[in-house]
Coordinates of C-alpha atoms and ligand atoms in Angstrom, one line a residue:
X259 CA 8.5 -27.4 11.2
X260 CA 9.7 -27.8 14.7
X261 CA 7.8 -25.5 18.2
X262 CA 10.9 -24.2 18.8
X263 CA 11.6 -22.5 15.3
X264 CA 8.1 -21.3 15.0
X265 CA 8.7 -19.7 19.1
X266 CA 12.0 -18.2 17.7
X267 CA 10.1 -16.6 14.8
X268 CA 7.2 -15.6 17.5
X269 CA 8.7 -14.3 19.8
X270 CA 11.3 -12.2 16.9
X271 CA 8.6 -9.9 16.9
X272 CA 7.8 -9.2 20.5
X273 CA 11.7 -8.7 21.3
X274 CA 11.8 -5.1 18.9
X275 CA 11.8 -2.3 21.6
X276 CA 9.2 -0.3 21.3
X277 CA 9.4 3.5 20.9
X278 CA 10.0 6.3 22.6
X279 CA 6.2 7.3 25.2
X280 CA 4.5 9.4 23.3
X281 CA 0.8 10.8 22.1
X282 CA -0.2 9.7 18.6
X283 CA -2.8 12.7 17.5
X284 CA -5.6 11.5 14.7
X285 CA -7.1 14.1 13.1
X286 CA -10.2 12.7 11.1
X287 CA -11.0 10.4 14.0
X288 CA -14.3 9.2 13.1
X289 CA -13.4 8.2 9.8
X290 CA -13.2 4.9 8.1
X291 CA -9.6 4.7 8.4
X292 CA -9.5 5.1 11.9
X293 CA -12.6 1.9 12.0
X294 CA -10.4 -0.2 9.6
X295 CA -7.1 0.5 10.6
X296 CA -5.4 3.1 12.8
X297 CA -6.9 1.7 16.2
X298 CA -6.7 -2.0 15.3
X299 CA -3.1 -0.9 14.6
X300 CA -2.3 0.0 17.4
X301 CA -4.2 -2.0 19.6
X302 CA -2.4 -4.8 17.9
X303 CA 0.8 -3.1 19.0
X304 CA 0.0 -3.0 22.5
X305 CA -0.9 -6.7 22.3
X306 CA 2.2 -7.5 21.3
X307 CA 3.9 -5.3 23.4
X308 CA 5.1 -3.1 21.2
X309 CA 3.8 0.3 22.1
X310 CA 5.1 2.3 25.3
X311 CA 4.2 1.5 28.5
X312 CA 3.2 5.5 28.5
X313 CA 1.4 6.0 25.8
X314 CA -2.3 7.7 24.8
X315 CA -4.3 8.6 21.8
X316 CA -6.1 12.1 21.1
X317 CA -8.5 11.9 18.0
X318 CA -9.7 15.2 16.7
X319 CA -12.9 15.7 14.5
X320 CA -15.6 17.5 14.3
X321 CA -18.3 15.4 15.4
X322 CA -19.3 16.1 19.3
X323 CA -18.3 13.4 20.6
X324 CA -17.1 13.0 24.4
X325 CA -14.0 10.4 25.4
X326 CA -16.4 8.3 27.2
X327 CA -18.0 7.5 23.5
X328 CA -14.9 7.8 21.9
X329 CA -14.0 4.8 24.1
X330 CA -17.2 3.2 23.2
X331 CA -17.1 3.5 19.8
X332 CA -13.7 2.1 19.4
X333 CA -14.9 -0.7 21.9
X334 CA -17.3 -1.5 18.9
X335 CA -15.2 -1.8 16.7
X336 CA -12.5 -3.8 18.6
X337 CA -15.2 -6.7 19.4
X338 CA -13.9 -8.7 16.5
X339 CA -10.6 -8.4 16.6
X340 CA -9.8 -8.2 20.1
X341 CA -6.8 -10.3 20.4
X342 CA -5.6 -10.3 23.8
X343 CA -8.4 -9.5 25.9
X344 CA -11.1 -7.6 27.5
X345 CA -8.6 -6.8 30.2
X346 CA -5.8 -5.2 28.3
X347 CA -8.5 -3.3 25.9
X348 CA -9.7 -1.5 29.1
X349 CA -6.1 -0.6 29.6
X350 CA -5.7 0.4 26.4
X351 CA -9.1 2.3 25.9
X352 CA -8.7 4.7 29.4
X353 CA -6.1 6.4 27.6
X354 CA -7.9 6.9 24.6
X355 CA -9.7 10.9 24.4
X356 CA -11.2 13.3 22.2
X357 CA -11.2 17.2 21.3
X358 CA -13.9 18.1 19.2
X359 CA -12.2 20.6 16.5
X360 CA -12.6 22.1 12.8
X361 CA -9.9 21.3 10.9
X362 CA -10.5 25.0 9.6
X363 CA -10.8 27.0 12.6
X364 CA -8.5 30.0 13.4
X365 CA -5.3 28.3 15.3
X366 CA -6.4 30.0 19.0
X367 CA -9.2 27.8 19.3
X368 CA -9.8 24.5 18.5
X369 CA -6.4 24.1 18.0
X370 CA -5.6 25.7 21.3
X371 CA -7.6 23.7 23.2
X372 CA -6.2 20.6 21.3
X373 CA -2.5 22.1 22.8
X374 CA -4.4 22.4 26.2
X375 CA -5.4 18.6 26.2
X376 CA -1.9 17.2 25.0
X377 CA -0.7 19.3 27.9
X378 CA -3.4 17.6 30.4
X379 CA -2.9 14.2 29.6
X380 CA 1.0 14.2 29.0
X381 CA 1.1 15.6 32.8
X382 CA -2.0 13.1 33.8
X383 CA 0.0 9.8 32.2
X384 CA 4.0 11.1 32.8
X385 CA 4.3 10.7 28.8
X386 CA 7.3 13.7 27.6
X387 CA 6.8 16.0 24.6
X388 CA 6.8 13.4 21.9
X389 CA 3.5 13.6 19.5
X390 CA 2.7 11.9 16.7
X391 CA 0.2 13.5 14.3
X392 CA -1.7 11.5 11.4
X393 CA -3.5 13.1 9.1
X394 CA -6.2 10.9 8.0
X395 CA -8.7 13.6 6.9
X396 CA -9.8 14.4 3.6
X397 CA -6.6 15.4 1.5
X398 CA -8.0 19.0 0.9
X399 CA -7.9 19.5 4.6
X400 CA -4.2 18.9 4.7
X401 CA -2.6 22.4 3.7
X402 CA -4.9 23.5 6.3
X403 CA -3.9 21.3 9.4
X404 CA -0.7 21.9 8.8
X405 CA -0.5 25.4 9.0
X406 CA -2.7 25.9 12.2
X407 CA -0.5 23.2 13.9
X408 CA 2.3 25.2 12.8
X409 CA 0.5 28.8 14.0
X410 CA -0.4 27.0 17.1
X411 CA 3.0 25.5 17.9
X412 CA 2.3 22.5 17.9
X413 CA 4.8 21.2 15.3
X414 CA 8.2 21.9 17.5
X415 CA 9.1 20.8 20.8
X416 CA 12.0 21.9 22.8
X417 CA 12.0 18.4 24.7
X418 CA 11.0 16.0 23.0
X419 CA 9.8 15.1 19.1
X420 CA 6.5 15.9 16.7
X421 CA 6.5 13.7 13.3
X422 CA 3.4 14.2 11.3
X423 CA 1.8 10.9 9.2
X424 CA 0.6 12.2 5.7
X425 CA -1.8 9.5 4.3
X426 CA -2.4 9.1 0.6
X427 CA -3.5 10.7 -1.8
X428 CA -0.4 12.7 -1.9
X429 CA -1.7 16.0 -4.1
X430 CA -3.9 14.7 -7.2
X431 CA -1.2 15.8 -9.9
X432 CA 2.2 16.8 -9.6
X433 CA 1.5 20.2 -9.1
X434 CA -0.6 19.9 -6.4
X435 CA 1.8 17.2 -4.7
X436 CA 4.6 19.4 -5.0
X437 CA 2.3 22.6 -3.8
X438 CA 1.3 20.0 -0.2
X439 CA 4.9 19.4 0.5
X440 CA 6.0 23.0 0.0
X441 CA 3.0 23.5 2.4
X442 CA 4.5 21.0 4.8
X443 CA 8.1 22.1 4.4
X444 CA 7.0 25.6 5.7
X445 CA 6.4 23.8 9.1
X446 CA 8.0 20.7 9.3
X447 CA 11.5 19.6 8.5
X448 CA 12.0 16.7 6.4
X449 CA 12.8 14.1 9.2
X450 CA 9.5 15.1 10.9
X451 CA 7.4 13.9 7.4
X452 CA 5.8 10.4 7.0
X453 CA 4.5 9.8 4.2
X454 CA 1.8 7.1 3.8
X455 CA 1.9 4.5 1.0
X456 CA 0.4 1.5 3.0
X457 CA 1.8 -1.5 0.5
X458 CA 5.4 -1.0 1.5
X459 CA 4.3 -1.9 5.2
X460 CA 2.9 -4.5 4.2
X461 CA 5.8 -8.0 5.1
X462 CA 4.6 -9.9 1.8
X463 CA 6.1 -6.8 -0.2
X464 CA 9.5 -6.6 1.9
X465 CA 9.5 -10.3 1.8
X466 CA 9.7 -9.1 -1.8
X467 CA 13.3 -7.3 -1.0
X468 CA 14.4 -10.2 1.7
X469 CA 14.1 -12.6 -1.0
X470 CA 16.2 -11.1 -4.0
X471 CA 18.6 -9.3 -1.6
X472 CA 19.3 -12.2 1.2
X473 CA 19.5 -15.1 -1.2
X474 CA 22.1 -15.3 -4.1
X475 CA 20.5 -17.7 -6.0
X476 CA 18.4 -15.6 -8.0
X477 CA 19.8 -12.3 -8.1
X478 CA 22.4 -13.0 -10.3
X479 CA 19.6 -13.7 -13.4
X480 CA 17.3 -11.1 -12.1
X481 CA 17.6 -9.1 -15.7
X482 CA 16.9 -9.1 -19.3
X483 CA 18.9 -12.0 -19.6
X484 CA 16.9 -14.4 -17.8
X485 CA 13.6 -12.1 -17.5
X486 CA 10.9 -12.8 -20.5
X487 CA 8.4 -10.5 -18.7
X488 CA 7.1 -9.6 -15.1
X489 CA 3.6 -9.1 -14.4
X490 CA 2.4 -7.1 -11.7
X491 CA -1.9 -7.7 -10.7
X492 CA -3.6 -6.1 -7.9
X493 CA -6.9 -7.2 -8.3
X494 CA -10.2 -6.1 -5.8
X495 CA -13.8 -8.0 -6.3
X496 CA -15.1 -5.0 -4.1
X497 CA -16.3 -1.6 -5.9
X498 CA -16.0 1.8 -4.7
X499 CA -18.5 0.7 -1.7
X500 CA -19.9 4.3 0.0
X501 CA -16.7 6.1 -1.7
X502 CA -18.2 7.7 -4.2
X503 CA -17.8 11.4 -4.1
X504 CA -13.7 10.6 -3.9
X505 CA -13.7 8.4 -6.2
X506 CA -15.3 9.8 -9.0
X507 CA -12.6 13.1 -8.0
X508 CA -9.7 10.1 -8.1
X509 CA -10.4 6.9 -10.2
X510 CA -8.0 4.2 -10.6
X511 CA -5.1 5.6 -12.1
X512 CA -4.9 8.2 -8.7
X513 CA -5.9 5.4 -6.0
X514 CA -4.1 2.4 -6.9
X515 CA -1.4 3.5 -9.6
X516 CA 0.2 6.3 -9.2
X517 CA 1.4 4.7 -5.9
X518 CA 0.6 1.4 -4.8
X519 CA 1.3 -0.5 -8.4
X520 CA 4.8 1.9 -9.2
X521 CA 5.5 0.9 -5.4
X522 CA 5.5 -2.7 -6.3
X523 CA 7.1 -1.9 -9.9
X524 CA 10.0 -0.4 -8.3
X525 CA 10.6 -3.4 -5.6
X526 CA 10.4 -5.8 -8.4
X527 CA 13.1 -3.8 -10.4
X528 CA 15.4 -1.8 -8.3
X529 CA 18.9 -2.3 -7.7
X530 CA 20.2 -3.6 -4.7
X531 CA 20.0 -0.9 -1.6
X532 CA 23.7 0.1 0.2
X533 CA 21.7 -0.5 3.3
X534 CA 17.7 -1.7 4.6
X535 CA 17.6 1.8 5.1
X536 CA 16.6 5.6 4.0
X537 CA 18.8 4.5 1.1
X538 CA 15.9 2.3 -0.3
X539 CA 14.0 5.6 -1.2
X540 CA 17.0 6.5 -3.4
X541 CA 16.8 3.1 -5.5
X542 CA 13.2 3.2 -5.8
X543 CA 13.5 6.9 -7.3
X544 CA 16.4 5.7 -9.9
X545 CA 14.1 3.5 -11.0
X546 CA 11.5 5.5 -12.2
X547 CA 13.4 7.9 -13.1
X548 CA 14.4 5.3 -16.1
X549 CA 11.0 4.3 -17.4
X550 CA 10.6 4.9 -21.0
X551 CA 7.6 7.5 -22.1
X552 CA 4.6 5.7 -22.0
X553 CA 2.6 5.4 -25.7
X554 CA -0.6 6.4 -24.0
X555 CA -2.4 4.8 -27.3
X556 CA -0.3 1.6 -26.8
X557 CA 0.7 1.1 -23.4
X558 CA -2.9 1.6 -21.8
X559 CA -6.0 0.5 -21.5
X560 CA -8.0 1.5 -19.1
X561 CA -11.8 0.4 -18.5
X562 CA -15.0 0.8 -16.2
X563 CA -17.3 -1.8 -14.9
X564 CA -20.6 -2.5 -15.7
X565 CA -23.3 -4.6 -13.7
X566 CA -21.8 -8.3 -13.2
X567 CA -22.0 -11.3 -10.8
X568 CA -19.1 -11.2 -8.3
X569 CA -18.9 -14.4 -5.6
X570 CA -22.1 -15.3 -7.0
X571 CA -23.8 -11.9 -6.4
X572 CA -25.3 -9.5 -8.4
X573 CA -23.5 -6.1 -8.4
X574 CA -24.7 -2.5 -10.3
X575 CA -22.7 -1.3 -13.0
X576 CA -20.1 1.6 -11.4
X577 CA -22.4 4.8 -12.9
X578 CA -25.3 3.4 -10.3
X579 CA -23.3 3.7 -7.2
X580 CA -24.0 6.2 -5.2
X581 CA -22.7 9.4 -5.6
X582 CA -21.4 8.5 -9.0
X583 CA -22.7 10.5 -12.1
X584 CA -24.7 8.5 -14.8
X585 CA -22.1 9.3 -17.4
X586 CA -19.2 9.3 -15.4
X587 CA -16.0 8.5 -16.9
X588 CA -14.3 7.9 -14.3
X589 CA -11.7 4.4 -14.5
X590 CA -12.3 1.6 -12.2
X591 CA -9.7 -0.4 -14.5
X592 CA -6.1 0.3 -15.4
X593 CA -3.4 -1.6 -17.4
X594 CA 0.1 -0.7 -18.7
X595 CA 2.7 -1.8 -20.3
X596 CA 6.1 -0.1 -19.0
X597 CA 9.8 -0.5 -20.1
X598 CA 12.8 0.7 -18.1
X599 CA 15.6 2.1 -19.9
X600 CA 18.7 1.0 -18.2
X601 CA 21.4 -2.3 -18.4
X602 CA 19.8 -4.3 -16.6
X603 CA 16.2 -3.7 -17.9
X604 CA 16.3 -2.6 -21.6
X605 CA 14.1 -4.7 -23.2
X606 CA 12.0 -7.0 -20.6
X607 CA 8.0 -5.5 -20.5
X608 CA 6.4 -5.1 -17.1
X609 CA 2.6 -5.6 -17.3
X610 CA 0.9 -3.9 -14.8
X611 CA -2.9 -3.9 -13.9
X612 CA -5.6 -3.5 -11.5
X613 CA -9.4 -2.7 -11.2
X614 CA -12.5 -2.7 -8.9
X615 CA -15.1 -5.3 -9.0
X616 CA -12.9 -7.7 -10.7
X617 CA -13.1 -11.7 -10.3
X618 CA -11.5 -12.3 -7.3
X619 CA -9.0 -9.9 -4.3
X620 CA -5.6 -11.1 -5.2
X621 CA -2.3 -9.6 -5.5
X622 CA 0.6 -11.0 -7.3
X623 CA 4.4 -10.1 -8.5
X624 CA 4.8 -12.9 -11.4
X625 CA 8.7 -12.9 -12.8
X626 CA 8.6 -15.1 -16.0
X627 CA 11.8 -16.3 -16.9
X628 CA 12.9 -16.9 -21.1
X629 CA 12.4 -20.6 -21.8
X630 CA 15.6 -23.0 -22.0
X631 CA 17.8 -22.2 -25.0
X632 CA 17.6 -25.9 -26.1
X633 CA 14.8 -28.5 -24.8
X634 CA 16.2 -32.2 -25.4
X635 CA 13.4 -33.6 -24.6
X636 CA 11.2 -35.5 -28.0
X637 CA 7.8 -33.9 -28.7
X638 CA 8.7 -30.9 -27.0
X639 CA 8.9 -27.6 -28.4
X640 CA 9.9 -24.5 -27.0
X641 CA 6.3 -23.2 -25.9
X642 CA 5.0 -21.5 -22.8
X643 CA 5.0 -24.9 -21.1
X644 CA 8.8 -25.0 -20.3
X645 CA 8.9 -21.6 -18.8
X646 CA 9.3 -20.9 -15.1
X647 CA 7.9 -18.5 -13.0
X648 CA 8.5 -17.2 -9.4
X649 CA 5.2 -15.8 -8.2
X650 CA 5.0 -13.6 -5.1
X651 CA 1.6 -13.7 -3.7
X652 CA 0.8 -10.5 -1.7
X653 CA -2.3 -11.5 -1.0
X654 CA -4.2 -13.8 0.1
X655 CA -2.6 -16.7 0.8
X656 CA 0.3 -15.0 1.5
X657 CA 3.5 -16.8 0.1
X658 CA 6.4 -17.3 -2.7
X659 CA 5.8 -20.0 -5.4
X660 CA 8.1 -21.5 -8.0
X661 CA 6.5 -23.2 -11.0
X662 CA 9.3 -25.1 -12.5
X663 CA 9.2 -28.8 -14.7
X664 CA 9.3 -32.2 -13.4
X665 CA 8.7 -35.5 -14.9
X666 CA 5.8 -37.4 -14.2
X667 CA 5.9 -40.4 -13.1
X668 CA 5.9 -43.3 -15.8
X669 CA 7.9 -45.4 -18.4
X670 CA 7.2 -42.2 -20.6
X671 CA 8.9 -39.1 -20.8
X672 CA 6.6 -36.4 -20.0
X673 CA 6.9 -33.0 -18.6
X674 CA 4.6 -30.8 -16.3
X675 CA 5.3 -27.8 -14.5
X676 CA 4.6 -28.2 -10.7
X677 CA 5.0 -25.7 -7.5
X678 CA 7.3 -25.2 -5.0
X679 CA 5.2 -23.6 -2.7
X680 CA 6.5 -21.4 0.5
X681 CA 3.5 -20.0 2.4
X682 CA 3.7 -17.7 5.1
X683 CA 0.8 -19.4 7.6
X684 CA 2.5 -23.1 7.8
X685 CA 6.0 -22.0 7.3
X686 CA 5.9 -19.5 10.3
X687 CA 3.1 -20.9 12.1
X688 CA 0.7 -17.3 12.5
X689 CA -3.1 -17.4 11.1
X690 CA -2.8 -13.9 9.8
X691 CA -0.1 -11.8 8.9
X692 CA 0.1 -8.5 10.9
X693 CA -0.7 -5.5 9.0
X694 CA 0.7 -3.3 6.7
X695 CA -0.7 -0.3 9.5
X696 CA 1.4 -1.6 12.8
X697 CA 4.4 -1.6 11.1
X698 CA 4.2 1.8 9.7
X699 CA 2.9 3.4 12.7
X700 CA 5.7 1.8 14.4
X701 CA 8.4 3.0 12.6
X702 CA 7.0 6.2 12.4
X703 CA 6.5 6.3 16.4
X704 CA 10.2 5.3 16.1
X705 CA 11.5 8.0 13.5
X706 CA 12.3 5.1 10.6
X707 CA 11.6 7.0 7.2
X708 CA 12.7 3.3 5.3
X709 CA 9.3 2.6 4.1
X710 CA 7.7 6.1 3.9
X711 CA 8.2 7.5 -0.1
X712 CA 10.4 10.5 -0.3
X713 CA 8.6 13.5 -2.0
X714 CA 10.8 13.8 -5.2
X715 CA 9.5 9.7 -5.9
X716 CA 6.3 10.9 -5.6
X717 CA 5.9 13.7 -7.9
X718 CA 8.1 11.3 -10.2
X719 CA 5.0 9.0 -10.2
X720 CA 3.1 11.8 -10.6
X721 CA 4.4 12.8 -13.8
X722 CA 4.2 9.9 -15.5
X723 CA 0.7 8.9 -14.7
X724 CA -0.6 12.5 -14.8
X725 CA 0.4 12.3 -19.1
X726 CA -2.1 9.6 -19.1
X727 CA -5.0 11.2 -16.7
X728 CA -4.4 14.2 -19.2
X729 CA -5.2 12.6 -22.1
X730 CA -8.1 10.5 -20.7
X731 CA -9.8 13.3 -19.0
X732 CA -9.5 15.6 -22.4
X733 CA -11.3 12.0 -24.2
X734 CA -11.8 9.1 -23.1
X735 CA -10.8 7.1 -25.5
X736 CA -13.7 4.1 -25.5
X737 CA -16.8 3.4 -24.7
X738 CA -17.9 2.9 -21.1
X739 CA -18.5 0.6 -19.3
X740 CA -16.4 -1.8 -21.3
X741 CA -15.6 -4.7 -18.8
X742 CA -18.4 -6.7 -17.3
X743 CA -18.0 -6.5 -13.3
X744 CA -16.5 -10.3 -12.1
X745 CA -14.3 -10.2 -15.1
X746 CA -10.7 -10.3 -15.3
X747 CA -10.9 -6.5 -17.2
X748 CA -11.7 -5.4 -20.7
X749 CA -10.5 -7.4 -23.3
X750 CA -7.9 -4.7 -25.0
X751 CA -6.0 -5.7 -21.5
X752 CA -5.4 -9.6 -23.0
X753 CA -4.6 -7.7 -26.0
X754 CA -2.1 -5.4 -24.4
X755 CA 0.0 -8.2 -23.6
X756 CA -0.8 -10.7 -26.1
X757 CA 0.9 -8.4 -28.5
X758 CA 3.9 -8.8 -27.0
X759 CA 4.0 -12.3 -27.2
X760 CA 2.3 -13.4 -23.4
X761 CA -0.3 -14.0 -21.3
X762 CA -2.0 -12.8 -17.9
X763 CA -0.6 -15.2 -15.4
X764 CA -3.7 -15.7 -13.6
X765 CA -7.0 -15.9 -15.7
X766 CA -9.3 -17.6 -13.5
Ligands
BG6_86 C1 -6.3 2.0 -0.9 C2 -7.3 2.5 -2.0 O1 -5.2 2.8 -0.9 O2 -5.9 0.7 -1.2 C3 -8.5 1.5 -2.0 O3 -7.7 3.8 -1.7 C4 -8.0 0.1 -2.2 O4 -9.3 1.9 -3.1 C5 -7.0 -0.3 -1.1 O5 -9.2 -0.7 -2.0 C6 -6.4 -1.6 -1.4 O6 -5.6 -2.0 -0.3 P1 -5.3 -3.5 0.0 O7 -4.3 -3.5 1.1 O8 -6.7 -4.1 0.4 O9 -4.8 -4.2 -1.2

């Protein structure tokens, strides 16, 4: 790979312009998201210069906290991942403050005085009347917000711009999803709304569309024709850490399904897009609308752990953590089988699944193409063997690999499959892709909506996972725990898809 491409690819990044000066508002400030993600985000921006020159963060909780620690705290956190320097953080961090607020109180106070410090500091640092609010509270405080930002007229400017960032869980059903965005509607228009779902910012999962829409190679057998099955894993070895009390409330199939795993369903199987725009919400939405009804009995399986070893550690079984009940039944595990009932679908199975505390973190879109119609070659049959499969690694390791057959070397003739393997570190020259956070608070900084899901998707998803939450929650239908933590899942998930004929791509 020669300097120059890899400065061309560099510096790609640092040539965007950034947005419009404005104030980005958190509310839940002292969260874990804010830790993890939101001010690494940003800071990360800055570093790469892609965050106004005038530009300041308010965070609003309800600790009693000054700016000062504010600043200090976010210094903290920063220490590891300071990437350009104590110089630029101290930049950065001046402009950082606080208002100490209920989320709850009447709009004339805490929310007045938060209008009274947007005021001060938009005068102090020259910034116009552009905010940006994210919500990263617990959901039930959403409605809430909302409508005392709305009371206290904070959600319309006359000058400038307010968008507000909604992060997931969007509603826990699709009545309640539908009863938030009513509740937004009442005080923000459409284009103001945001939307988290943070696996569409992430680059490995538009790679995803760059690679079937900018190449013609293998669009043209992207379909039931070619397609034997595709296989969708997100798998995590961490469990439900200090989360608890929301998880126990949420469980698998409302953290990871219901958006991140149809997210990635949909990239894998929508049609092409008129544009890399808006109009990408629109083919994700066609697609679900066009997923056959799930057989809850057949199509699932989903599973709890139990104590394990995970990277050579002993972990509690998921009713010991803290803040779980002893006989919770609450999933940790999902798998499904789904089918999509149009041309270019009928017929092929996608296999999705995902869990907590399972073997390794990896994330994977595996297509696996039908085997050749004829195979010439003597002692061959048509097995598994002669198959190929294009597997997009999310993460880690971030990259695109083709396992396709070669011969091996000899006076013999004998096959094996072997890789061509396109990773994101050597091929662009970067240690670590950026993530999935900058981008979106970019885009929503600069109005994009591309990668923020429309409302309608979302109560789409909603509806077809809440048939299956229904019928869990009325009885579960096994016995819990039933998959031993550091395992790949219960084994009713091997049989899921053995029965139609395949395997889990990755087993071990
Ligand atoms: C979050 C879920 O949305 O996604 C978490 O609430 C999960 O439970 C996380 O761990 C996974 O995200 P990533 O980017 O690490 O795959």
């Amino acid at each position: 790979m020669n300097n120059e491409y890899i400065e061309t690819i560099k510096s790609g990044m640092s040539k965007s312009v950034p947005p419009e000066p404005c104030i980005v508002v958190i509310f839940g400030v002292t969260g874990d998201l804010t830790h993890r993600e939101l001010i690494p985000s940003l800071y990360a921006l800055r570093c790469r210069n892609l965050l106004p020159k005038q530009f300041a963060i308010i965070g609003f909780a309800r600790r009693d906290w000054s700016d000062d620690f504010f600043r200090t705290e976010m210094k903290n956190i920063m220490k590891k991942v300071n990437e350009c320097g104590e110089k630029e953080w101290e930049l950065f961090a001046k402009n950082l403050f606080y208002v100490r607020g209920d989320f709850n109180d009447d709009a004339s106070t805490s929310y007045s005085d938060l209008r009274r410090r947007i005021k001060e500091v938009q005068s102090k640092l020259n910034i116009p009347d552009n905010v940006l609010f994210h919500l990263s509270t617990p959901p039930e405080n959403y409605s809430a917000i909302i409508e005392r930002l709305g009371r206290a007229s904070l959600s319309k400017s006359e000058s400038g711009w307010r968008r507000v960032i909604i992060e997931k869980p969007f509603g826990h059903d699709e009545k309640s999803a539908r009863k938030l965005d009513d509740d937004i509607h009442k005080v923000f228009e459409e284009e103001q709304i945001f939307r988290v779902d943070h696996y569409l910012g992430k680059e490995t999962v538009q790679n995803m569309l760059v690679f079937r829409f900018a190449n013609p190679g293998f669009e043209p057998i992207w379909n039931r024709n070619y397609i034997e099955n595709i296989q969708i894993t997100v798998a995590e070895d961490l469990g439900i850490g200090t989360r608890g009390n929301f998880y126990e409330s949420t469980g698998i199939l409302r953290d990871m399904v219901q958006n991140h795993m149809l997210q990635l369903f949909c990239m894998a199987a929508l049609e092409p897009p008129v544009n890399y725009d808006i109009s990408l919400r629109s083919e994700t939405k066609k697609v679900l609308d066009s997923v056959c009804r799930i057989d809850v009995e057949k199509d699932v399986v989903l599973g709890q752990y139990g104590s394990g070893i995970v990277k050579d550690e002993r972990v509690v079984s998921y009713r010991v953590e803290k803040n779980v009940a002893a006989n919770s039944t609450t999933p940790t595990f999902a798998a499904f089988k789904l089918t999509i009932d149009n041309w270019r679908w009928a017929g092929v199975p996608f296999y999705l699944r995902t869990g907590k505390r399972l073997k390794r973190k990896l994330t994977e879109v595996t297509i696996q193409f039908k085997p050749t119609p004829h195979l010439m070659f003597p002692g061959y049959k048509k097995d598994r063997l002669n198959r190929n499969v294009l597997t997009f690694r999310l993460q880690p390791n971030e990259g695109i690999i083709y396992t396709f057959m070669a011969k091996q070397p000899g006076a013999e003739l004998k096959l094996q499959p072997v890789n061509l393997n396109f990773q994101y570190d050597t091929a662009f020259g970067i240690s670590e892709t950026p993530s999935a956070y900058q981008w979106l608070l970019f885009d929503a900084m600069k109005g994009d909506q591309t990668l923020f899901p429309r409302a309608d998707w979302i109560y789409k998803a909603w509806s077809i996972i809440d048939a299956v939450i229904k019928k869990w929650e009325a009885e579960p239908w096994t016995e819990l725990p039933n998959y031993t933590a550091g395992s790949w899942g219960p084994n009713e998930a091997d049989k899921l898809i053995s029965s139609g004929g395949c395997s889990w791509n990755v087993k071990d």
